[in-house]
């Protein structure tokens, strides 16, 4: 035991050998941050393959404008008013459709979960309409609503609505019975029950509905703008394709991706504010 | 102590899930005196919780009646109605996780309009300090340990000054050490706030340690098999657990409980075989 200890401490005793060799340092870093290193390596490999897809003759990728051209195009696009107007329009549609889905979906969901009559009245209708993909509604929406703007917002609304509704019903109908009983014996009336039990107990599911609904909202706004609108990021994306501006297409795709990411992060923040008790032991 | 006399007269409860009638309780006659700690023991599914739910006003009876201080609180004719004079501490805990400890404690008296929020808060702070939870008032229930949650839940019940405290296996999920600490806490609290207690447990030792009276139920249908007065003076501490009288009572009762547990087990096997 003693000899082992002295043997181990011997090398570090001499100052010349105290410094760790570079290769060992790298190995140690890779070992400790394995996920980071692998992730970065994959990204670099991907961008290299993309950049040199044409000379290398990689199928598929070689049809896409290389990253250097995309960066150049994004500089042009980001300094144009067209792009920012498109962003603004899409965001407004998202906000309108998403907010409507919450305002209408959450109360209907709560009502369906807490009132059997309401459930049996509304459920058959929702079960017929729900399996229809919102995108399939676009022609009907264009005919039904007086403006294209309203049609687009309606499609966004529809995309988020079903998720919001289902999550609200799911959350509100699986509340632990002992909460209700505890509240009743503590002297709750119907309003107390709703305000202090049903609503907060459903809130985590409502937040889940918001997060998923926001993702679907972006899918819907892009699809609806491609077909039914003459503004917005979806429209700009399709236009860029039509005029054969390949790099611009990629920039629009990235912009939509980033917008979706940012809005999900914001919704996540809102969700944590709405459910401050969550994520504890 | 004049409040909290519970009496059960020929209580009967039949469940009817999918047309298959199940007799849960049959001919239960029992009197619990004001301030008495009554522990109910019996095999799983013997109707203990059904009886508690009937007292609490969560379920109706099929026949018979339950009275609290001469007032009928459960009959087949009336629909079940909970009241703040009978507060339940649930098996799995029912603190509202979305509200602070203080809100949980004060919501009862505030919703009933018996106390202002400020009064309730002052009262709540005193009670929390009493159970060793000073400084926990602004935490969320899920920040607390299992034992701490149980204490908060008992405080939430006590602040309503109920005539009867209904405890449904409250310490079941706790480890043995925490459990024994909680039992002593409960006995201490009851010295300061005397209440009639209706306490359900699987644990015979717990029943004998806490109870003034232990009621053994038969396996389904739940009938009263035996009522034993625990003649060990209170206040009790855990040293009682090894005293000759305690061991004697435990030996006598465990034979009875074991017989019932075996019967429940065999009935279960027969049901499975069918």
Coordinates of C-alpha atoms in Angstrom, one line a residue:
Chain A
X1 CA 0.0 0.0 0.0
X2 CA 2.8 2.4 1.0
X3 CA 4.9 1.6 -2.0
X4 CA 1.9 2.2 -4.3
X5 CA 1.4 5.6 -2.8
X6 CA 5.0 6.6 -3.2
X7 CA 5.2 5.3 -6.7
X8 CA 2.1 7.4 -7.7
X9 CA 3.4 10.6 -6.1
X10 CA 6.9 10.2 -7.5
X11 CA 6.4 11.6 -11.0
X12 CA 4.7 14.8 -9.8
X13 CA 7.6 15.4 -7.4
X14 CA 10.0 16.4 -10.2
X15 CA 9.1 19.8 -11.6
X16 CA 10.0 18.9 -15.1
X17 CA 7.4 16.2 -15.3
X18 CA 4.7 18.2 -13.5
X19 CA 3.3 19.7 -16.7
X20 CA 0.9 17.4 -18.4
X21 CA 1.8 16.5 -22.0
X22 CA -0.4 18.2 -24.6
X23 CA -1.7 15.0 -26.1
X24 CA -2.8 13.8 -22.7
X25 CA -4.5 17.2 -22.0
X26 CA -6.5 16.9 -25.2
X27 CA -7.4 13.3 -24.4
X28 CA -8.6 14.4 -21.0
X29 CA -10.6 17.3 -22.5
X30 CA -12.3 15.0 -25.0
X31 CA -13.1 12.5 -22.4
X32 CA -14.7 15.1 -20.1
X33 CA -16.6 17.0 -22.8
X34 CA -17.3 14.0 -25.0
X35 CA -20.8 15.3 -26.0
X36 CA -19.6 18.8 -26.9
X37 CA -16.6 17.5 -28.9
X38 CA -18.7 15.0 -30.9
X39 CA -21.4 17.6 -31.5
X40 CA -18.9 20.2 -32.8
X41 CA -17.2 17.7 -35.0
X42 CA -20.5 16.6 -36.6
X43 CA -21.4 20.2 -37.2
X44 CA -18.1 21.0 -38.8
X45 CA -18.2 17.9 -41.0
X46 CA -21.7 18.8 -42.1
X47 CA -20.8 22.3 -43.1
X48 CA -17.7 21.1 -44.9
X49 CA -19.7 18.6 -46.8
X50 CA -22.3 21.2 -47.6
X51 CA -19.7 23.7 -48.8
X52 CA -17.8 21.3 -51.0
X53 CA -20.8 19.2 -52.1
X54 CA -20.6 20.3 -55.7
X55 CA -16.8 19.5 -56.2
X56 CA -17.3 16.3 -54.2
X57 CA -20.4 15.4 -56.2
X58 CA -22.5 14.6 -53.1
X59 CA -26.0 13.8 -54.3
X60 CA -28.8 16.0 -53.0
X61 CA -26.6 18.5 -51.1
X62 CA -24.9 19.6 -54.3
X63 CA -28.2 21.0 -55.6
X64 CA -28.3 23.4 -52.6
X65 CA -26.4 26.7 -52.6
X66 CA -23.2 26.4 -50.4
X67 CA -23.0 28.1 -47.0
X68 CA -20.8 30.9 -48.1
X69 CA -23.4 32.0 -50.7
X70 CA -26.1 31.6 -48.0
X71 CA -24.2 33.9 -45.7
X72 CA -23.8 36.5 -48.5
X73 CA -27.5 36.2 -49.4
X74 CA -28.6 36.5 -45.8
X75 CA -26.6 39.8 -45.5
X76 CA -28.6 41.2 -48.5
X77 CA -31.9 39.9 -47.2
X78 CA -31.4 41.0 -43.6
X79 CA -30.7 44.5 -44.7
X80 CA -33.9 44.6 -46.9
X81 CA -37.3 45.9 -45.7
X82 CA -39.0 43.1 -47.5
X83 CA -37.6 40.5 -45.1
X84 CA -38.5 42.4 -41.9
X85 CA -42.0 43.1 -43.1
X86 CA -42.4 39.4 -43.8
X87 CA -41.2 38.5 -40.3
X88 CA -43.5 41.1 -38.8
X89 CA -46.5 39.8 -40.7
X90 CA -45.8 36.2 -39.8
X91 CA -45.3 37.0 -36.2
X92 CA -48.6 38.9 -36.1
X93 CA -50.5 36.0 -37.6
X94 CA -48.9 33.6 -35.2
X95 CA -49.8 35.8 -32.2
X96 CA -53.4 36.2 -33.4
X97 CA -54.0 32.6 -34.2
X98 CA -52.2 31.3 -31.2
X99 CA -53.9 33.7 -28.8
X100 CA -57.3 32.8 -30.3
X101 CA -56.6 29.1 -29.8
X102 CA -55.8 29.7 -26.1
X103 CA -58.8 32.0 -25.6
X104 CA -61.2 29.6 -27.2
X105 CA -59.5 26.3 -26.6
X106 CA -58.8 26.5 -22.8
X107 CA -62.4 27.5 -21.7
X108 CA -64.0 24.9 -24.0
X109 CA -61.6 22.2 -22.7
X110 CA -62.2 23.1 -19.1
X111 CA -66.0 23.1 -19.7
X112 CA -65.8 19.7 -21.5
X113 CA -63.7 18.2 -18.7
X114 CA -65.9 19.5 -15.9
X115 CA -69.4 19.2 -17.4
X116 CA -70.6 15.9 -18.8
X117 CA -73.4 17.6 -20.8
X118 CA -70.9 19.9 -22.4
X119 CA -68.6 17.0 -23.1
X120 CA -71.2 14.9 -24.8
X121 CA -72.5 17.8 -26.8
X122 CA -69.2 19.0 -28.2
X123 CA -67.2 15.8 -28.4
X124 CA -68.8 14.3 -31.5
X125 CA -68.1 17.4 -33.5
X126 CA -64.5 17.7 -32.4
X127 CA -63.9 14.0 -33.1
X128 CA -65.1 14.5 -36.7
X129 CA -63.2 17.6 -37.4
X130 CA -60.0 16.9 -35.4
X131 CA -58.4 14.2 -37.7
X132 CA -58.6 16.6 -40.7
X133 CA -55.1 18.2 -41.0
X134 CA -55.4 22.0 -40.7
X135 CA -53.6 22.4 -44.1
X136 CA -56.5 20.6 -45.7
X137 CA -58.7 23.5 -44.5
X138 CA -56.9 26.1 -46.6
X139 CA -59.2 26.1 -49.6
X140 CA -62.3 26.2 -47.4
X141 CA -60.8 28.9 -45.2
X142 CA -60.1 31.0 -48.3
X143 CA -63.7 30.7 -49.4
X144 CA -65.2 31.1 -46.0
X145 CA -63.3 34.1 -44.6
X146 CA -63.6 37.5 -46.4
X147 CA -59.9 38.3 -46.4
X148 CA -56.8 36.2 -47.0
X149 CA -55.4 37.6 -43.8
X150 CA -58.3 36.1 -41.8
X151 CA -57.9 32.8 -43.7
X152 CA -54.2 32.5 -42.7
X153 CA -54.9 33.4 -39.1
X154 CA -57.7 30.8 -39.1
X155 CA -55.3 28.0 -40.3
X156 CA -52.8 29.0 -37.5
X157 CA -55.6 29.0 -35.0
X158 CA -56.8 25.6 -36.1
X159 CA -53.3 24.1 -35.9
X160 CA -52.9 25.2 -32.3
X161 CA -56.6 24.8 -31.2
X162 CA -56.8 21.0 -31.2
X163 CA -53.6 20.6 -29.2
X164 CA -54.8 23.2 -26.7
X165 CA -58.2 21.6 -26.4
X166 CA -56.9 18.0 -26.0
X167 CA -54.3 19.0 -23.4
X168 CA -56.8 21.1 -21.4
X169 CA -59.4 18.2 -21.4
X170 CA -56.7 15.7 -20.5
X171 CA -55.3 17.8 -17.7
X172 CA -58.7 18.8 -16.2
X173 CA -60.2 15.4 -16.3
X174 CA -57.3 13.6 -14.5
X175 CA -57.2 15.8 -11.4
X176 CA -56.6 13.7 -8.3
X177 CA -60.0 13.3 -6.6
X178 CA -58.5 13.9 -3.1
X179 CA -57.7 17.6 -4.1
X180 CA -61.4 18.1 -4.8
X181 CA -62.4 16.3 -1.6
X182 CA -59.9 18.2 0.5
X183 CA -61.1 21.5 -0.9
X184 CA -64.7 20.6 -0.3
X185 CA -64.2 19.7 3.3
X186 CA -62.2 22.9 3.8
X187 CA -65.3 24.8 2.8
X188 CA -64.9 25.4 -1.0
X189 CA -67.8 26.5 -3.1
X190 CA -68.0 25.8 -6.8
X191 CA -66.1 29.0 -7.7
X192 CA -63.4 28.2 -5.2
X193 CA -63.1 24.7 -6.6
X194 CA -62.6 26.1 -10.1
X195 CA -60.3 28.9 -9.2
X196 CA -58.1 27.1 -6.7
X197 CA -58.2 23.5 -7.8
X198 CA -59.3 22.9 -11.4
X199 CA -57.5 25.8 -13.0
X200 CA -54.1 25.4 -11.3
X201 CA -54.2 21.6 -11.5
X202 CA -54.8 21.9 -15.2
X203 CA -52.2 24.6 -15.7
X204 CA -49.2 22.3 -16.4
X205 CA -51.2 20.6 -19.2
X206 CA -52.3 23.9 -20.6
X207 CA -48.6 25.0 -20.7
X208 CA -47.8 21.7 -22.5
X209 CA -50.5 22.6 -25.0
X210 CA -49.1 26.1 -25.4
X211 CA -45.5 24.8 -26.1
X212 CA -46.7 22.1 -28.7
X213 CA -49.3 24.5 -30.1
X214 CA -46.6 27.2 -30.7
X215 CA -44.6 24.7 -32.8
X216 CA -47.6 23.7 -34.9
X217 CA -48.5 27.4 -35.3
X218 CA -45.3 28.0 -37.2
X219 CA -45.8 25.0 -39.4
X220 CA -49.3 26.3 -40.2
X221 CA -48.4 29.9 -40.9
X222 CA -45.7 28.8 -43.4
X223 CA -48.0 26.5 -45.2
X224 CA -50.9 29.0 -45.2
X225 CA -48.7 31.9 -46.4
X226 CA -47.3 29.8 -49.3
X227 CA -50.8 29.1 -50.6
X228 CA -53.1 31.8 -49.4
X229 CA -51.1 34.9 -48.8
X230 CA -48.9 37.5 -50.5
X231 CA -46.8 38.5 -47.4
X232 CA -45.0 36.7 -44.6
X233 CA -42.0 34.4 -44.3
X234 CA -43.8 31.5 -45.9
X235 CA -44.7 33.6 -48.9
X236 CA -41.1 35.0 -49.2
X237 CA -39.7 31.5 -49.0
X238 CA -42.0 30.3 -51.9
X239 CA -41.3 33.5 -53.9
X240 CA -37.5 33.0 -53.5
X241 CA -38.0 29.4 -54.9
X242 CA -40.1 30.7 -57.8
X243 CA -37.5 33.2 -58.9
X244 CA -34.8 30.6 -58.4
X245 CA -33.0 32.4 -55.6
X246 CA -31.6 29.3 -53.9
X247 CA -29.6 31.0 -51.2
X248 CA -32.5 33.1 -50.3
X249 CA -34.6 30.0 -49.9
X250 CA -32.1 28.7 -47.3
X251 CA -32.1 32.0 -45.5
X252 CA -35.9 32.0 -45.2
X253 CA -35.8 28.4 -43.9
X254 CA -33.2 29.3 -41.3
X255 CA -35.2 32.5 -40.3
X256 CA -38.3 30.4 -39.8
X257 CA -36.4 27.9 -37.8
X258 CA -34.9 30.6 -35.6
X259 CA -38.3 32.3 -35.1
X260 CA -39.8 29.0 -34.1
X261 CA -37.0 28.3 -31.6
X262 CA -37.2 31.8 -30.1
X263 CA -41.0 31.6 -29.7
X264 CA -40.8 28.2 -28.1
X265 CA -38.2 29.5 -25.6
X266 CA -40.5 32.5 -24.9
X267 CA -43.5 30.2 -24.3
X268 CA -41.3 28.0 -22.1
X269 CA -40.6 31.1 -20.0
X270 CA -44.3 32.1 -19.8
X271 CA -45.0 28.5 -18.8
X272 CA -42.6 28.6 -15.9
X273 CA -44.2 31.9 -14.8
X274 CA -47.7 30.2 -14.9
X275 CA -46.6 27.1 -13.0
X276 CA -43.9 28.3 -10.5
X277 CA -44.5 25.3 -8.3
X278 CA -43.4 22.8 -11.1
X279 CA -40.0 21.3 -11.5
X280 CA -39.5 20.8 -7.8
X281 CA -39.0 17.6 -5.8
Chain B
X1 CA -64.7 18.5 25.8
X2 CA -68.3 18.3 24.7
X3 CA -67.8 18.2 20.9
X4 CA -67.1 15.3 18.7
X5 CA -69.3 12.4 19.7
X6 CA -69.6 10.1 16.7
X7 CA -72.1 7.3 16.5
X8 CA -72.6 4.7 13.8
X9 CA -75.9 2.8 13.7
X10 CA -76.4 -0.3 11.5
X11 CA -74.2 1.2 8.8
X12 CA -74.3 -0.7 5.5
X13 CA -72.8 0.2 2.2
X14 CA -73.2 -1.7 -1.1
X15 CA -71.1 -0.7 -4.1
X16 CA -72.5 -1.5 -7.5
X17 CA -69.8 -1.4 -10.0
X18 CA -71.1 -2.8 -13.4
X19 CA -74.1 -4.4 -11.8
X20 CA -72.0 -6.6 -9.5
X21 CA -73.2 -5.7 -6.0
X22 CA -70.3 -5.7 -3.5
X23 CA -71.1 -5.5 0.2
X24 CA -68.5 -3.2 1.6
X25 CA -69.8 -2.5 5.1
X26 CA -72.4 -4.5 7.0
X27 CA -74.1 -3.7 10.3
X28 CA -71.5 -1.4 11.8
X29 CA -72.4 -0.2 15.2
X30 CA -69.9 1.9 17.0
X31 CA -69.7 4.8 19.4
X32 CA -66.8 7.2 19.7
X33 CA -66.7 9.5 22.7
X34 CA -65.7 13.2 22.4
X35 CA -62.0 13.5 22.4
X36 CA -61.5 9.8 22.0
X37 CA -58.8 8.5 19.7
X38 CA -60.3 5.6 17.8
X39 CA -58.0 3.5 15.6
X40 CA -59.5 1.2 13.0
X41 CA -57.5 -1.8 11.9
X42 CA -58.4 -4.4 9.3
X43 CA -57.2 -6.1 6.1
X44 CA -57.1 -4.2 2.8
X45 CA -60.5 -3.8 1.2
X46 CA -62.4 -4.3 4.4
X47 CA -64.3 -1.0 4.1
X48 CA -62.2 1.2 6.5
X49 CA -61.8 4.0 4.0
X50 CA -65.4 3.6 2.9
X51 CA -66.5 4.3 6.5
X52 CA -64.2 7.3 6.7
X53 CA -65.5 8.7 3.5
X54 CA -69.0 8.3 4.7
X55 CA -68.2 10.3 7.9
X56 CA -66.3 12.9 5.8
X57 CA -69.4 13.3 3.5
X58 CA -67.8 12.0 0.4
X59 CA -70.0 9.0 0.1
X60 CA -73.6 8.1 0.9
X61 CA -74.8 5.0 2.9
X62 CA -77.0 2.2 1.6
X63 CA -78.6 1.8 5.1
X64 CA -78.1 3.0 8.6
X65 CA -77.0 6.4 9.9
X66 CA -73.9 8.2 11.2
X67 CA -74.4 11.0 13.8
X68 CA -72.0 13.7 15.0
X69 CA -73.1 15.2 18.3
X70 CA -76.6 14.1 17.7
X71 CA -76.8 15.6 14.2
X72 CA -77.2 13.1 11.4
X73 CA -74.3 13.5 8.9
X74 CA -74.9 10.4 6.7
X75 CA -78.0 8.5 5.8
X76 CA -79.3 6.8 2.7
X77 CA -81.8 9.6 2.1
X78 CA -79.5 12.6 2.0
X79 CA -76.8 13.3 -0.5
X80 CA -73.3 13.3 0.8
X81 CA -72.1 16.6 2.1
X82 CA -68.6 17.4 3.4
X83 CA -68.2 19.9 6.2
X84 CA -65.4 21.7 7.9
X85 CA -66.3 20.1 11.2
X86 CA -64.9 16.8 9.8
X87 CA -61.5 17.2 8.1
X88 CA -59.6 14.5 6.4
X89 CA -55.9 13.9 6.2
X90 CA -55.6 11.8 3.1
X91 CA -53.6 8.6 2.6
X92 CA -51.4 10.0 -0.2
X93 CA -51.6 13.6 1.0
X94 CA -53.7 16.3 -0.6
X95 CA -51.8 19.5 0.0
X96 CA -52.3 21.7 -3.0
X97 CA -48.9 21.7 -4.6
X98 CA -49.6 24.9 -6.6
X99 CA -49.9 27.0 -3.5
X100 CA -47.6 27.9 -0.6
X101 CA -47.6 26.1 2.7
X102 CA -49.3 29.2 4.3
X103 CA -52.0 29.4 1.7
X104 CA -52.7 25.7 2.2
X105 CA -53.1 26.2 5.9
X106 CA -55.2 29.4 5.8
X107 CA -57.5 28.6 2.8
X108 CA -60.0 26.8 5.0
X109 CA -60.9 29.5 7.5
X110 CA -60.6 32.2 4.9
X111 CA -62.9 30.4 2.4
X112 CA -65.4 29.7 5.2
X113 CA -65.2 33.4 6.1
X114 CA -64.3 32.6 9.7
X115 CA -61.1 34.5 9.7
X116 CA -59.6 37.4 7.8
X117 CA -56.5 36.5 5.8
X118 CA -54.3 38.3 8.4
X119 CA -55.9 36.5 11.3
X120 CA -55.5 33.2 9.6
X121 CA -51.9 33.9 8.8
X122 CA -51.0 34.8 12.4
X123 CA -52.8 31.7 13.6
X124 CA -51.0 29.6 10.9
X125 CA -47.6 30.9 11.8
X126 CA -48.2 29.9 15.5
X127 CA -49.3 26.4 14.5
X128 CA -46.4 26.0 12.1
X129 CA -43.9 26.9 14.8
X130 CA -45.7 24.5 17.1
X131 CA -44.9 21.6 14.7
X132 CA -41.3 22.7 14.1
X133 CA -41.9 24.2 10.7
X134 CA -41.0 27.8 11.4
X135 CA -39.9 29.5 8.2
X136 CA -41.6 27.1 5.9
X137 CA -44.7 29.2 5.3
X138 CA -43.7 30.6 1.9
X139 CA -42.4 27.3 0.5
X140 CA -44.3 25.1 -1.9
X141 CA -45.4 21.8 -0.4
X142 CA -43.1 19.9 -2.8
X143 CA -40.1 21.6 -1.3
X144 CA -40.8 19.8 2.0
X145 CA -40.0 16.2 3.0
X146 CA -42.7 13.6 3.5
X147 CA -42.8 14.0 7.2
X148 CA -43.0 17.8 7.0
X149 CA -45.9 17.6 4.5
X150 CA -47.8 15.4 6.9
X151 CA -47.3 17.9 9.6
X152 CA -48.5 20.8 7.4
X153 CA -51.6 18.7 6.5
X154 CA -52.4 18.0 10.1
X155 CA -52.0 21.8 10.8
X156 CA -54.3 22.5 7.9
X157 CA -56.9 20.3 9.5
X158 CA -56.5 21.6 13.0
X159 CA -56.8 25.3 12.1
X160 CA -60.4 24.6 11.2
X161 CA -61.0 23.4 14.7
X162 CA -62.9 20.4 13.4
X163 CA -65.1 18.3 15.8
X164 CA -63.5 15.1 14.3
X165 CA -60.1 14.6 12.7
X166 CA -60.3 11.9 10.0
X167 CA -56.9 10.4 9.3
X168 CA -56.6 7.8 6.6
X169 CA -53.3 6.0 7.0
X170 CA -51.5 9.3 7.2
X171 CA -48.1 7.9 8.0
X172 CA -48.1 5.0 5.6
X173 CA -45.7 6.4 3.1
X174 CA -43.1 7.4 5.7
X175 CA -40.0 5.5 6.8
X176 CA -40.1 3.8 10.2
X177 CA -38.1 6.5 12.0
X178 CA -40.1 9.4 10.6
X179 CA -43.2 7.5 11.3
X180 CA -42.5 7.1 15.0
X181 CA -41.5 10.8 15.3
X182 CA -44.8 11.7 13.6
X183 CA -46.8 9.6 15.9
X184 CA -45.4 11.3 19.0
X185 CA -46.0 14.7 17.3
X186 CA -49.6 13.8 16.7
X187 CA -50.1 12.7 20.4
X188 CA -48.5 16.0 21.6
X189 CA -50.6 18.1 19.3
X190 CA -53.7 16.4 20.5
X191 CA -52.9 17.2 24.1
X192 CA -52.9 20.9 23.1
X193 CA -55.8 20.7 20.7
X194 CA -58.0 17.8 21.9
X195 CA -60.1 16.3 19.1
X196 CA -62.0 13.2 18.4
X197 CA -59.8 11.2 16.1
X198 CA -60.9 8.5 13.6
X199 CA -57.6 6.9 12.5
X200 CA -57.3 4.2 9.9
X201 CA -54.2 2.1 9.8
X202 CA -52.8 -1.3 8.7
X203 CA -50.3 -1.1 11.5
X204 CA -51.4 -2.8 14.7
X205 CA -48.6 -1.4 16.7
X206 CA -49.4 2.1 15.5
X207 CA -53.1 1.6 16.4
X208 CA -52.2 0.5 19.9
X209 CA -49.7 3.2 20.5
X210 CA -52.0 6.0 19.4
X211 CA -55.5 4.7 20.2
X212 CA -57.7 4.9 23.2
X213 CA -59.7 2.3 21.5
X214 CA -58.8 -0.1 18.7
X215 CA -61.5 -1.4 16.4
X216 CA -60.7 -4.5 14.4
X217 CA -62.7 -5.0 11.2
X218 CA -63.4 -8.3 9.4
X219 CA -62.4 -8.8 5.8
X220 CA -65.1 -8.0 3.3
X221 CA -67.9 -7.4 4.1
X222 CA -66.5 -5.1 6.8
X223 CA -68.0 -5.9 10.1
X224 CA -66.7 -5.0 13.6
X225 CA -64.8 -8.1 14.9
X226 CA -63.5 -6.7 18.1
X227 CA -63.3 -3.5 20.1
X228 CA -60.4 -3.2 22.5
X229 CA -59.8 -0.4 25.0
X230 CA -56.2 0.5 25.3
X231 CA -55.8 0.9 29.1
X232 CA -52.3 2.5 28.9
X233 CA -52.3 6.0 30.3
X234 CA -51.6 9.0 28.1
X235 CA -49.3 10.8 27.5
X236 CA -47.5 7.9 25.9
X237 CA -44.0 7.9 24.6
X238 CA -42.3 5.3 22.5
X239 CA -41.1 3.5 25.6
X240 CA -44.6 2.2 26.0
X241 CA -43.9 0.0 22.9
X242 CA -41.9 -2.4 25.0
X243 CA -44.0 -2.4 28.2
X244 CA -45.6 -5.7 29.3
X245 CA -49.2 -4.4 29.0
X246 CA -48.5 -3.1 25.4
X247 CA -47.0 -6.4 24.4
X248 CA -49.9 -8.3 25.9
X249 CA -52.5 -6.3 24.0
X250 CA -50.5 -6.6 20.9
X251 CA -50.2 -10.4 21.2
X252 CA -54.0 -10.7 21.8
X253 CA -54.9 -8.5 18.9
X254 CA -52.4 -9.7 16.3
X255 CA -54.0 -13.2 16.5
X256 CA -57.4 -11.6 15.6
X257 CA -56.0 -9.5 12.9
X258 CA -54.0 -12.3 11.4
X259 CA -57.1 -14.6 11.2
X260 CA -58.9 -11.8 9.3
X261 CA -55.9 -11.2 7.0
X262 CA -55.8 -14.9 6.2
X263 CA -59.5 -14.9 5.4
X264 CA -59.1 -11.9 3.1
X265 CA -56.2 -13.7 1.4
X266 CA -58.2 -16.9 0.8
X267 CA -61.2 -15.0 -0.4
X268 CA -59.0 -13.2 -2.8
X269 CA -57.6 -16.5 -4.1
X270 CA -61.1 -17.9 -4.6
X271 CA -62.2 -14.8 -6.5
X272 CA -59.1 -15.1 -8.7
X273 CA -59.9 -18.8 -9.4
X274 CA -63.5 -18.1 -10.4

